[in-house]
Coordinates of C-alpha atoms in Angstrom, one line a residue:
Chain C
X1 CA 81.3 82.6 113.5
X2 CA 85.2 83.3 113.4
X3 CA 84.9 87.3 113.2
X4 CA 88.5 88.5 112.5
X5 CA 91.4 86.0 112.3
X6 CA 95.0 86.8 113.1
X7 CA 97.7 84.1 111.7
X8 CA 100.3 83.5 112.9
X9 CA 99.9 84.3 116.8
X10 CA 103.1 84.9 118.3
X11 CA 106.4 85.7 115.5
X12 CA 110.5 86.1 116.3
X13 CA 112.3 87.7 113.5
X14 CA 116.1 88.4 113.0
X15 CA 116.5 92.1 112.0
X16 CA 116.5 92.3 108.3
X17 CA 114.2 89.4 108.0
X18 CA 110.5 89.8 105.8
X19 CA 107.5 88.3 106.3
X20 CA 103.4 88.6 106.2
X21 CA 100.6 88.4 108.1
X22 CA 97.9 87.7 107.8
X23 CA 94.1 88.9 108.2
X24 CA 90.7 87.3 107.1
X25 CA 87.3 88.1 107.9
X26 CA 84.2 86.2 107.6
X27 CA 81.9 89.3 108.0
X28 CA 81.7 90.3 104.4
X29 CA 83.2 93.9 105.7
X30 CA 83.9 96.5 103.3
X31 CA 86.4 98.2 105.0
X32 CA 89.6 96.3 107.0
X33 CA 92.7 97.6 109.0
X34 CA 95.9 97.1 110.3
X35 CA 96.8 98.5 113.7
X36 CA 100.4 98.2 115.7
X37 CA 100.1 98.8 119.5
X38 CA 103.2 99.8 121.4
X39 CA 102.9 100.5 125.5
X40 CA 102.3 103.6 126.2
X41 CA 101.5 104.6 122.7
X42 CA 97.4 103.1 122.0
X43 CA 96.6 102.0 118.5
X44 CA 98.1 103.6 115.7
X45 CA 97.4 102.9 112.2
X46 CA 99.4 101.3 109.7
X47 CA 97.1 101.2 106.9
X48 CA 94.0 100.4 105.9
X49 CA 91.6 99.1 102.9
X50 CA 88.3 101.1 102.6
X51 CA 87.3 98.9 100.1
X52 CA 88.3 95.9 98.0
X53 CA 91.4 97.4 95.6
X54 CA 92.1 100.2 97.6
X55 CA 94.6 101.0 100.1
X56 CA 95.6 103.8 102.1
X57 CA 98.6 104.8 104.6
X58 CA 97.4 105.6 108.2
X59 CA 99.9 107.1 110.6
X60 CA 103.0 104.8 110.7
X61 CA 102.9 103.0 107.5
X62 CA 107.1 103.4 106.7
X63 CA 108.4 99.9 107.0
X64 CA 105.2 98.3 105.4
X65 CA 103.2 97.2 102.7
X66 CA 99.4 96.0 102.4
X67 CA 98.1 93.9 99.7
X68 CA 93.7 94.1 99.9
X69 CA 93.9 90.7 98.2
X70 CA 89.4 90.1 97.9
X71 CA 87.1 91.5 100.4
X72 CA 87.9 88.8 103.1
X73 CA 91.7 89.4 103.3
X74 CA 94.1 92.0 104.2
X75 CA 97.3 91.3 104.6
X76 CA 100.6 93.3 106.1
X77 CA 104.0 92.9 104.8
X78 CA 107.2 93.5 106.3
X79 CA 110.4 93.7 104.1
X80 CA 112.8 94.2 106.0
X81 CA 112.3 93.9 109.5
X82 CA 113.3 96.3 112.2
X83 CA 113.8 95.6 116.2
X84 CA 111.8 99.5 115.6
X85 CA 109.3 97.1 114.6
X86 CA 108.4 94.6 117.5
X87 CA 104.5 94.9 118.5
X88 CA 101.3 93.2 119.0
X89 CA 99.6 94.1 115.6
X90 CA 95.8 94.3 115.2
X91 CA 93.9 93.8 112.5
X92 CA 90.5 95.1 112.4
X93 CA 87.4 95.3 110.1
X94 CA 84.3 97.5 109.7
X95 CA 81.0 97.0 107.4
X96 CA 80.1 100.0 107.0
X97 CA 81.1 103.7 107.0
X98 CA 79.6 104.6 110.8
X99 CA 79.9 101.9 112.0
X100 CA 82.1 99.8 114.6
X101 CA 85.1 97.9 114.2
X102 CA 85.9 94.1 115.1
X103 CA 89.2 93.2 116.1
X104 CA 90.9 89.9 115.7
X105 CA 93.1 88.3 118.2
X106 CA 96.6 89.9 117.6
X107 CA 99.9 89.1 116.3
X108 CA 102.7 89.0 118.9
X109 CA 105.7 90.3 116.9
X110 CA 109.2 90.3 118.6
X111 CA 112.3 91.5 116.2
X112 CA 115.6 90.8 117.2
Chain U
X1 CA 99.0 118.0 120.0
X2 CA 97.7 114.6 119.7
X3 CA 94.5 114.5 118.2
X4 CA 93.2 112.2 121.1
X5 CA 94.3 112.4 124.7
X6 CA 93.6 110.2 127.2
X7 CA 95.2 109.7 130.6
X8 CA 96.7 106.1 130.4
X9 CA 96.6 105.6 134.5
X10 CA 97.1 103.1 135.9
X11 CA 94.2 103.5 137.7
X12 CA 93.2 101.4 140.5
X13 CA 90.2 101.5 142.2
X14 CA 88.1 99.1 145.2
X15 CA 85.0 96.9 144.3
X16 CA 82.2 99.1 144.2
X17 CA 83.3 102.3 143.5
X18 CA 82.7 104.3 140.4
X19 CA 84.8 104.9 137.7
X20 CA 85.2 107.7 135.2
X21 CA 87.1 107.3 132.4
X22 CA 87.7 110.5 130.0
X23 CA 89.3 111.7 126.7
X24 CA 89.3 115.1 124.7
X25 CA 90.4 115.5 121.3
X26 CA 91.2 119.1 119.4
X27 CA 89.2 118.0 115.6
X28 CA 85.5 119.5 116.2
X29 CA 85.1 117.1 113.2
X30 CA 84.7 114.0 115.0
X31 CA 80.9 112.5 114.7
X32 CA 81.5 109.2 116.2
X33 CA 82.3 108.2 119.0
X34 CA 83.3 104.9 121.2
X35 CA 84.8 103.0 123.7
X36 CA 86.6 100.0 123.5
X37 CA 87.6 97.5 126.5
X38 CA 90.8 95.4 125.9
X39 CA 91.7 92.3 128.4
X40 CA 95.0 91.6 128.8
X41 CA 96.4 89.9 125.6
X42 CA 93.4 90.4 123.8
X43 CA 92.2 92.1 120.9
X44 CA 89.7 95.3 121.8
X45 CA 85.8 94.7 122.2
X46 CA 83.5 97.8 121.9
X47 CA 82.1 98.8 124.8
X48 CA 79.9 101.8 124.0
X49 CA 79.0 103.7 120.5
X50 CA 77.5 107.2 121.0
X51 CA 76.8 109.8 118.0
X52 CA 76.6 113.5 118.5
X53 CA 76.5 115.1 122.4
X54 CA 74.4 113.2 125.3
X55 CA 74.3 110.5 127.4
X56 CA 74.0 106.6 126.5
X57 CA 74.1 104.1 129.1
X58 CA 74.1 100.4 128.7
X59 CA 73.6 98.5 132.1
X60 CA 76.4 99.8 134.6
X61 CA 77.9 101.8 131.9
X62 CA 77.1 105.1 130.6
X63 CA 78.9 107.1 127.8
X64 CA 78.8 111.0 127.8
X65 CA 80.2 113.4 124.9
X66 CA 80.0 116.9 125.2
X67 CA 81.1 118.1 121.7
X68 CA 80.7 121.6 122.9
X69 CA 84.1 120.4 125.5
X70 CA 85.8 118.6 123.1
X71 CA 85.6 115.7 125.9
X72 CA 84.1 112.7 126.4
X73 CA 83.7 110.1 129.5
X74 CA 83.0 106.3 130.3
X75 CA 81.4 106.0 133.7
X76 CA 81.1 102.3 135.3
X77 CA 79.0 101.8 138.4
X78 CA 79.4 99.0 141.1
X79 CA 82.7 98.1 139.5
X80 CA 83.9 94.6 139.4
X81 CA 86.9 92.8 139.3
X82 CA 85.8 91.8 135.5
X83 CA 86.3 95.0 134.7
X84 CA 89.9 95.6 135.1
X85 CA 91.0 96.2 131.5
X86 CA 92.3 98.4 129.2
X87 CA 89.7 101.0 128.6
X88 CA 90.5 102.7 124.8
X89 CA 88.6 105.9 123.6
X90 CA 87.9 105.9 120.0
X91 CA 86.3 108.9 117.6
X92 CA 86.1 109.1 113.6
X93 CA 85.3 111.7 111.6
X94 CA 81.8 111.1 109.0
X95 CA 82.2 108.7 106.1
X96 CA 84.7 105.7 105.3
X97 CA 87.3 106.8 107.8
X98 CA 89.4 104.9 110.6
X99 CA 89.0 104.8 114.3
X100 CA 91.8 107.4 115.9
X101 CA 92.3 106.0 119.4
X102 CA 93.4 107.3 122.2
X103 CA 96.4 105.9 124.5
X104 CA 94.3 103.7 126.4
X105 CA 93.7 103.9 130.9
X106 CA 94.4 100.9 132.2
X107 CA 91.8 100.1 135.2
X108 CA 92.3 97.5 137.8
X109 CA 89.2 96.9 140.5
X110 CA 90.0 95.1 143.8
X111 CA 88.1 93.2 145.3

């Protein structure tokens, strides 16, 4: 049972740079979301997916896009990256509407 | 004012001891309520899920909200090294909504 799974793991970018990553879950959760956290700062939320076709923005979604492409995947995009932008980024899901959230692993992102 | 404040430490503490962990948050429309425990250069693992004011304890941890406060608490008896970690409170309000976390205490038991 995989859960929540982060690819890739670890990610250098040059500033300006785009790319995705990428979340799947095997849990057949309704709800998924993407997380950044920063030291000092927790988990804040990008966006999330309350369901298959919808998106929403969370706290800190400037400097990203979401595609909710079928219940299993959620992925995050970053156009242009930012150094503003290096994190570990979580991506999380939940089945139902009260009730807990799984995590995956992480994606180690360092913008340069 | 943030929404949820929690004191991020560090806090380090002997094998043994007992640990209290706490947040408080200003929304009195928070319902749920959890904690989450994060190893270093992992992702977060819930801990504890409480609903409504009261105690819930699980083994040598017990969760306590007082919605009446605004505040809730993590308590760990007979700590253990394994239990150094990032400790992250989390709350959400009724319905399809997101987990708002707090900052996260980081904990660190010597043995």
């Amino acid at each position: 049972n995989a859960g929540v799974t982060q690819t890739p793991k670890f990610q250098v970018l040059k500033t300006g740079q785009s790319m995705t990553l990428q979340c799947a879950q095997d849990m057949n959760h309704n709800s998924m979301y993407w997380y950044r956290q920063d030291p000092g700062m927790g988990l804040r939320l990008i966006y999330y997916s309350a369901s298959e076709g919808t998106t929403d923005k969370g706290e800190v979604p400037n400097g990203y896009n979401v595609s909710r492409l079928n219940k299993r995947e959620f992925s995050l995009r970053l156009e242009s990256a930012a150094p503003s932008q290096t994190s570990v980024y979580f991506c999380a899901s939940v089945r139902g509407a009260n009730t807990e959230a799984f995590f995956g692993q992480g994606t180690r992102l360092t913008v340069v | 004012q943030k929404e949820v404040e929690q004191d991020p430490g560090p806090l380090s503490v002997p094998e043994g001891a007992i640990v209290s962990l706490n947040c408080t948050y200003s929304n009195s429309a928070f319902q749920y309520f959890m904690w989450y425990r994060q190893y270093s250069r992992k992702g977060p693992e819930l801990l504890m899920y409480t609903y409504s004011s009261g105690n819930k304890e699980d083994g040598r941890f017990t969760a306590q909200v007082d919605k009446s406060s605004k505040y809730i608490s993590l308590f760990i008896r007979d700590s253990q090294p394994s239990d150094s970690a990032t400790y992250l409170c989390a709350m959400k309000y009724s319905g399809n909504t997101p987990l708002v976390f707090g900052k996260g205490t980081r904990l660190s038991v010597i043995a």
